[in-house]
mmCIF file of C-alpha atoms in Angstrom:
data_model
loop_
_atom_site.group_PDB
_atom_site.id
_atom_site.type_symbol
_atom_site.label_atom_id
_atom_site.label_comp_id
_atom_site.label_asym_id
_atom_site.label_seq_id
_atom_site.Cartn_x
_atom_site.Cartn_y
_atom_site.Cartn_z
ATOM 1 C CA UNK A 105 2.129 9.480 11.285
ATOM 2 C CA UNK A 106 0.043 6.308 10.061
ATOM 3 C CA UNK A 107 1.687 4.654 6.761
ATOM 4 C CA UNK A 108 -0.264 1.494 4.864
ATOM 5 C CA UNK A 109 2.121 -0.848 2.668
ATOM 6 C CA UNK A 110 -0.038 -3.052 0.214
ATOM 7 C CA UNK A 111 1.978 -6.237 -0.560
ATOM 8 C CA UNK A 112 1.608 -9.112 -2.680
ATOM 9 C CA UNK A 113 1.862 -10.620 -6.453
ATOM 10 C CA UNK A 114 2.248 -8.417 -9.302
ATOM 11 C CA UNK A 115 0.661 -11.127 -11.800
ATOM 12 C CA UNK A 116 -1.773 -13.431 -11.573
ATOM 13 C CA UNK A 117 -3.472 -15.472 -14.374
ATOM 14 C CA UNK A 118 -6.967 -15.499 -14.951
ATOM 15 C CA UNK A 119 -9.577 -17.585 -13.318
ATOM 16 C CA UNK A 120 -6.547 -17.677 -10.367
ATOM 17 C CA UNK A 121 -7.379 -15.765 -6.703
ATOM 18 C CA UNK A 122 -5.412 -13.177 -6.428
ATOM 19 C CA UNK A 123 -3.729 -11.967 -2.577
ATOM 20 C CA UNK A 124 -3.493 -9.591 -0.962
ATOM 21 C CA UNK A 125 -2.205 -8.082 2.087
ATOM 22 C CA UNK A 126 -1.597 -3.929 3.882
ATOM 23 C CA UNK A 127 0.662 -3.533 6.768
ATOM 24 C CA UNK A 128 -0.714 -0.754 9.080
ATOM 25 C CA UNK A 129 1.503 1.514 10.781
ATOM 26 C CA UNK A 130 2.013 3.834 13.491
ATOM 27 C CA UNK A 131 -2.118 3.205 14.884
ATOM 28 C CA UNK A 132 -3.806 0.212 16.057
ATOM 29 C CA UNK A 133 -5.654 -1.670 12.939
ATOM 30 C CA UNK A 134 -9.149 -1.902 15.508
ATOM 31 C CA UNK A 135 -9.274 1.570 15.962
ATOM 32 C CA UNK A 136 -10.380 2.065 12.160
ATOM 33 C CA UNK A 137 -12.467 1.457 9.314
ATOM 34 C CA UNK A 138 -10.527 0.342 6.074
ATOM 35 C CA UNK A 139 -11.394 0.396 2.539
ATOM 36 C CA UNK A 140 -8.640 -1.491 -0.196
ATOM 37 C CA UNK A 141 -9.912 0.842 -3.662
ATOM 38 C CA UNK A 142 -8.503 -0.164 -7.367
ATOM 39 C CA UNK A 143 -7.394 2.129 -10.221
ATOM 40 C CA UNK A 144 -8.294 -0.540 -13.148
ATOM 41 C CA UNK A 145 -5.604 1.382 -16.548
ATOM 42 C CA UNK A 146 -7.484 3.646 -18.495
ATOM 43 C CA UNK A 147 -9.990 4.031 -15.885
ATOM 44 C CA UNK A 148 -11.518 5.966 -12.543
ATOM 45 C CA UNK A 149 -11.269 4.699 -8.297
ATOM 46 C CA UNK A 150 -13.450 1.782 -7.699
ATOM 47 C CA UNK A 151 -14.488 1.210 -3.889
ATOM 48 C CA UNK A 152 -13.391 -2.851 -3.025
ATOM 49 C CA UNK A 153 -14.969 -3.071 -0.196
ATOM 50 C CA UNK A 154 -14.361 -2.260 3.725
ATOM 51 C CA UNK A 155 -14.446 -3.842 6.937
ATOM 52 C CA UNK A 156 -13.044 -3.752 10.472
ATOM 53 C CA UNK A 157 -11.645 -5.634 13.302
ATOM 54 C CA UNK A 158 -14.162 -7.122 14.764
ATOM 55 C CA UNK A 159 -15.046 -8.922 11.201
ATOM 56 C CA UNK A 160 -18.127 -6.502 9.796
ATOM 57 C CA UNK A 161 -17.673 -6.425 5.785
ATOM 58 C CA UNK A 162 -19.012 -4.385 2.775
ATOM 59 C CA UNK A 163 -18.267 -4.874 -0.543
ATOM 60 C CA UNK A 164 -19.470 -3.457 -3.626
ATOM 61 C CA UNK A 165 -21.943 -5.602 -5.520
ATOM 62 C CA UNK A 166 -20.154 -5.139 -8.119
ATOM 63 C CA UNK A 167 -17.223 -7.774 -7.464
ATOM 64 C CA UNK A 168 -20.264 -10.334 -7.559
ATOM 65 C CA UNK A 169 -19.107 -11.884 -4.233
ATOM 66 C CA UNK A 170 -16.125 -12.559 -5.294
ATOM 67 C CA UNK A 171 -14.261 -10.421 -2.496
ATOM 68 C CA UNK A 172 -12.747 -10.790 0.986
ATOM 69 C CA UNK A 173 -11.269 -9.013 3.558
ATOM 70 C CA UNK A 174 -9.706 -9.139 6.595
ATOM 71 C CA UNK A 175 -8.122 -8.763 9.351
ATOM 72 C CA UNK A 176 -4.453 -9.788 11.882
ATOM 73 C CA UNK A 177 -4.604 -7.601 14.784
ATOM 74 C CA UNK A 178 -1.868 -9.531 15.558
ATOM 75 C CA UNK A 179 -0.113 -8.472 12.395
ATOM 76 C CA UNK A 180 -1.532 -5.243 12.493
ATOM 77 C CA UNK A 181 -1.997 -5.975 8.924
ATOM 78 C CA UNK A 182 -5.541 -6.444 6.358
ATOM 79 C CA UNK A 183 -6.104 -8.094 3.653
ATOM 80 C CA UNK A 184 -8.036 -9.583 0.395
ATOM 81 C CA UNK A 185 -8.957 -12.391 -1.804
ATOM 82 C CA UNK A 186 -10.565 -11.723 -5.325
ATOM 83 C CA UNK A 187 -11.438 -14.854 -7.162
ATOM 84 C CA UNK A 188 -11.469 -16.687 -10.266
ATOM 85 C CA UNK A 189 -9.972 -13.180 -11.543
ATOM 86 C CA UNK A 190 -10.266 -11.612 -15.486
ATOM 87 C CA UNK A 191 -8.091 -9.482 -16.911
ATOM 88 C CA UNK A 192 -11.006 -7.286 -16.108
ATOM 89 C CA UNK A 193 -9.720 -7.139 -12.451
ATOM 90 C CA UNK A 194 -5.668 -5.547 -13.545
ATOM 91 C CA UNK A 195 -5.607 -2.876 -11.682
ATOM 92 C CA UNK A 196 -3.066 -0.637 -9.451
ATOM 93 C CA UNK A 197 -4.923 -1.622 -6.143
ATOM 94 C CA UNK A 198 -4.307 0.633 -3.035
ATOM 95 C CA UNK A 199 -5.637 0.051 1.139
ATOM 96 C CA UNK A 200 -6.521 2.993 2.764
ATOM 97 C CA UNK A 201 -8.196 3.986 6.287
ATOM 98 C CA UNK A 202 -11.511 4.683 5.340
ATOM 99 C CA UNK A 203 -12.012 7.681 8.395
ATOM 100 C CA UNK A 204 -11.402 11.213 7.985
ATOM 101 C CA UNK A 205 -11.100 13.535 10.914
ATOM 102 C CA UNK A 206 -13.646 11.552 12.706
ATOM 103 C CA UNK A 207 -16.337 11.195 9.661
ATOM 104 C CA UNK A 208 -17.031 6.901 8.068
ATOM 105 C CA UNK A 209 -16.589 6.992 4.606
ATOM 106 C CA UNK A 210 -13.365 9.165 3.143
ATOM 107 C CA UNK A 211 -10.057 7.839 2.408
ATOM 108 C CA UNK A 212 -7.321 10.627 4.574
ATOM 109 C CA UNK A 213 -4.620 7.981 4.149
ATOM 110 C CA UNK A 214 -3.526 5.275 1.764
ATOM 111 C CA UNK A 215 -1.006 3.438 0.680
ATOM 112 C CA UNK A 216 0.875 3.449 -2.681
ATOM 113 C CA UNK A 217 -0.800 0.904 -4.353
ATOM 114 C CA UNK A 218 0.123 -2.705 -5.562
ATOM 115 C CA UNK A 219 0.229 -3.071 -9.013
ATOM 116 C CA UNK A 220 -1.784 -6.612 -10.013
ATOM 117 C CA UNK A 221 -1.917 -7.760 -13.409
ATOM 118 C CA UNK A 222 -4.307 -11.222 -14.439
ATOM 119 C CA UNK A 223 -2.460 -12.687 -16.942
ATOM 120 C CA UNK A 224 -1.978 -16.356 -18.745
ATOM 121 C CA UNK B 83 -26.187 2.944 -7.428
ATOM 122 C CA UNK B 84 -25.834 6.577 -7.023
ATOM 123 C CA UNK B 85 -23.353 7.673 -10.153
ATOM 124 C CA UNK B 86 -20.611 10.474 -9.972
ATOM 125 C CA UNK B 87 -20.352 13.002 -13.355
ATOM 126 C CA UNK B 88 -17.543 14.328 -13.114
ATOM 127 C CA UNK B 89 -17.027 18.023 -16.009
ATOM 128 C CA UNK B 90 -14.435 19.396 -17.967
ATOM 129 C CA UNK B 91 -12.237 15.266 -18.529
ATOM 130 C CA UNK B 92 -10.184 17.477 -19.237
ATOM 131 C CA UNK B 93 -9.014 20.956 -18.099
ATOM 132 C CA UNK B 94 -6.016 22.748 -19.910
ATOM 133 C CA UNK B 95 -4.346 25.468 -17.680
ATOM 134 C CA UNK B 96 -1.430 28.498 -17.093
ATOM 135 C CA UNK B 97 0.587 27.995 -13.452
ATOM 136 C CA UNK B 98 -1.638 31.445 -11.422
ATOM 137 C CA UNK B 99 -5.155 30.645 -13.224
ATOM 138 C CA UNK B 100 -8.664 29.849 -11.998
ATOM 139 C CA UNK B 101 -9.715 26.152 -10.910
ATOM 140 C CA UNK B 102 -13.214 24.997 -11.719
ATOM 141 C CA UNK B 103 -14.221 21.657 -11.470
ATOM 142 C CA UNK B 104 -17.911 20.267 -10.979
ATOM 143 C CA UNK B 105 -19.659 17.152 -10.544
ATOM 144 C CA UNK B 106 -22.676 16.111 -10.237
ATOM 145 C CA UNK B 107 -24.253 13.677 -8.524
ATOM 146 C CA UNK B 108 -27.864 11.014 -9.987
ATOM 147 C CA UNK B 109 -29.415 11.375 -6.477
ATOM 148 C CA UNK B 110 -29.881 13.788 -4.074
ATOM 149 C CA UNK B 111 -26.295 13.243 -1.441
ATOM 150 C CA UNK B 112 -26.417 15.965 1.129
ATOM 151 C CA UNK B 113 -22.826 17.484 1.728
ATOM 152 C CA UNK B 114 -21.113 14.083 1.829
ATOM 153 C CA UNK B 115 -18.883 14.859 -1.129
ATOM 154 C CA UNK B 116 -15.369 14.482 -0.979
ATOM 155 C CA UNK B 117 -12.578 15.771 -3.466
ATOM 156 C CA UNK B 118 -9.111 13.971 -3.910
ATOM 157 C CA UNK B 119 -5.839 14.563 -6.144
ATOM 158 C CA UNK B 120 -3.992 12.119 -7.923
ATOM 159 C CA UNK B 121 -1.114 12.750 -9.526
ATOM 160 C CA UNK B 122 1.104 9.747 -11.884
ATOM 161 C CA UNK B 123 2.535 7.195 -9.457
ATOM 162 C CA UNK B 124 0.688 7.567 -5.813
ATOM 163 C CA UNK B 125 -2.082 7.191 -4.361
ATOM 164 C CA UNK B 126 -5.108 9.570 -4.091
ATOM 165 C CA UNK B 127 -4.766 12.239 -1.220
ATOM 166 C CA UNK B 128 -8.140 13.658 0.490
ATOM 167 C CA UNK B 129 -8.761 17.561 0.039
ATOM 168 C CA UNK B 130 -11.510 18.043 0.773
ATOM 169 C CA UNK B 131 -14.294 15.914 2.661
ATOM 170 C CA UNK B 132 -18.329 17.155 3.065
ATOM 171 C CA UNK B 133 -18.831 19.508 0.742
ATOM 172 C CA UNK B 134 -16.670 22.211 1.491
ATOM 173 C CA UNK B 135 -13.825 20.807 4.996
ATOM 174 C CA UNK B 136 -10.099 21.452 4.147
ATOM 175 C CA UNK B 137 -8.133 18.110 4.710
ATOM 176 C CA UNK B 138 -5.297 18.533 7.587
ATOM 177 C CA UNK B 139 -2.807 19.995 5.333
ATOM 178 C CA UNK B 140 -4.620 21.104 1.836
ATOM 179 C CA UNK B 141 -3.564 24.450 1.122
ATOM 180 C CA UNK B 142 -6.613 27.487 0.874
ATOM 181 C CA UNK B 143 -6.041 27.966 -2.642
ATOM 182 C CA UNK B 144 -8.371 24.825 -2.714
ATOM 183 C CA UNK B 145 -12.402 25.524 -1.426
ATOM 184 C CA UNK B 146 -15.448 23.102 -2.160
ATOM 185 C CA UNK B 147 -18.684 24.176 -1.944
ATOM 186 C CA UNK B 148 -22.327 22.934 -3.317
ATOM 187 C CA UNK B 149 -24.431 19.541 -1.304
ATOM 188 C CA UNK B 150 -27.591 17.893 -2.944
ATOM 189 C CA UNK B 151 -26.353 17.195 -6.566
ATOM 190 C CA UNK B 152 -23.960 19.781 -7.515
ATOM 191 C CA UNK B 153 -20.648 20.252 -6.500
ATOM 192 C CA UNK B 154 -17.390 22.436 -7.327
ATOM 193 C CA UNK B 155 -13.956 22.337 -6.161
ATOM 194 C CA UNK B 156 -12.305 25.677 -7.164
ATOM 195 C CA UNK B 157 -7.903 26.122 -7.425
ATOM 196 C CA UNK B 158 -7.434 29.906 -6.678
ATOM 197 C CA UNK B 159 -5.214 29.681 -8.544
ATOM 198 C CA UNK B 160 -2.585 27.248 -9.677
ATOM 199 C CA UNK B 161 0.856 26.455 -8.419
ATOM 200 C CA UNK B 162 2.764 23.839 -10.759
ATOM 201 C CA UNK B 163 2.113 20.929 -8.192
ATOM 202 C CA UNK B 164 -1.386 21.389 -8.139
ATOM 203 C CA UNK B 165 -1.664 19.494 -12.137
ATOM 204 C CA UNK B 166 -3.260 16.140 -11.968
ATOM 205 C CA UNK B 167 -5.946 14.270 -12.018
ATOM 206 C CA UNK B 168 -9.521 15.181 -9.129
ATOM 207 C CA UNK B 169 -11.939 12.768 -8.581
ATOM 208 C CA UNK B 170 -14.878 13.370 -6.522
ATOM 209 C CA UNK B 171 -16.186 10.481 -3.696
ATOM 210 C CA UNK B 172 -19.645 10.107 -2.547
ATOM 211 C CA UNK B 173 -20.321 8.264 1.263
ATOM 212 C CA UNK B 174 -24.334 8.910 1.546
ATOM 213 C CA UNK B 175 -25.099 5.248 0.296
ATOM 214 C CA UNK B 176 -23.636 1.867 -0.118
ATOM 215 C CA UNK B 177 -21.261 1.796 -2.805
ATOM 216 C CA UNK B 178 -19.486 4.318 -2.497
ATOM 217 C CA UNK B 179 -18.437 5.682 -6.096
ATOM 218 C CA UNK B 180 -15.998 7.473 -7.606
ATOM 219 C CA UNK B 181 -16.620 10.109 -10.314
ATOM 220 C CA UNK B 182 -14.818 9.276 -13.279
ATOM 221 C CA UNK B 183 -11.758 12.087 -12.987
ATOM 222 C CA UNK B 184 -10.953 15.490 -14.310
ATOM 223 C CA UNK B 185 -7.445 15.594 -15.473
ATOM 224 C CA UNK B 186 -5.871 19.143 -14.800
ATOM 225 C CA UNK B 187 -2.843 19.760 -17.226
ATOM 226 C CA UNK B 188 -0.924 22.637 -17.881
ATOM 227 C CA UNK B 189 -1.564 24.572 -20.922
#
């Protein structure tokens, strides 16, 4: 059974950098594509980007180049950095496996999510 | 960017009733649509992918249909655990997008 667990600070100051980590267990991070998705208060879900262990990445243009994802295969972890955060980045952030039954870009396994608040 | 519009925003029903949720895409996405269920404080859970294929563990009271721009998720007989928010998601083109959600609440 694949499990994902997000971790990171729950409070980030405006203009600073948000850094989150997702630890994968039950599967090798090298075998799949992975994504970050967030849910802002009162809003729906927003896809942030995907990463493959080779370094192949793609990001949502809505983030205007502020997002960077990376993979640490030795720790079976992936990370998200989001720079120059504002209150609009306040959300619950989820990591997810970006595959379902061999098809890409649907999300069959999710972490429980980590709440991040941007406030001074 | 493909915009997914879900309707209605809220559906008030009783256990045992059937539910019909709609998702409309701003342009054709073939059958590249998935449905998720999310309960408060929990992560989304994949129910349906490729418009009509149930994910592992999805009860057969959930069925998906549609192609092109119009899609439907039907729940044949609502169980207490089905009252939640439902999202659709397209994987036809970048960026991946989700609908705004439909809340199925107990009447």
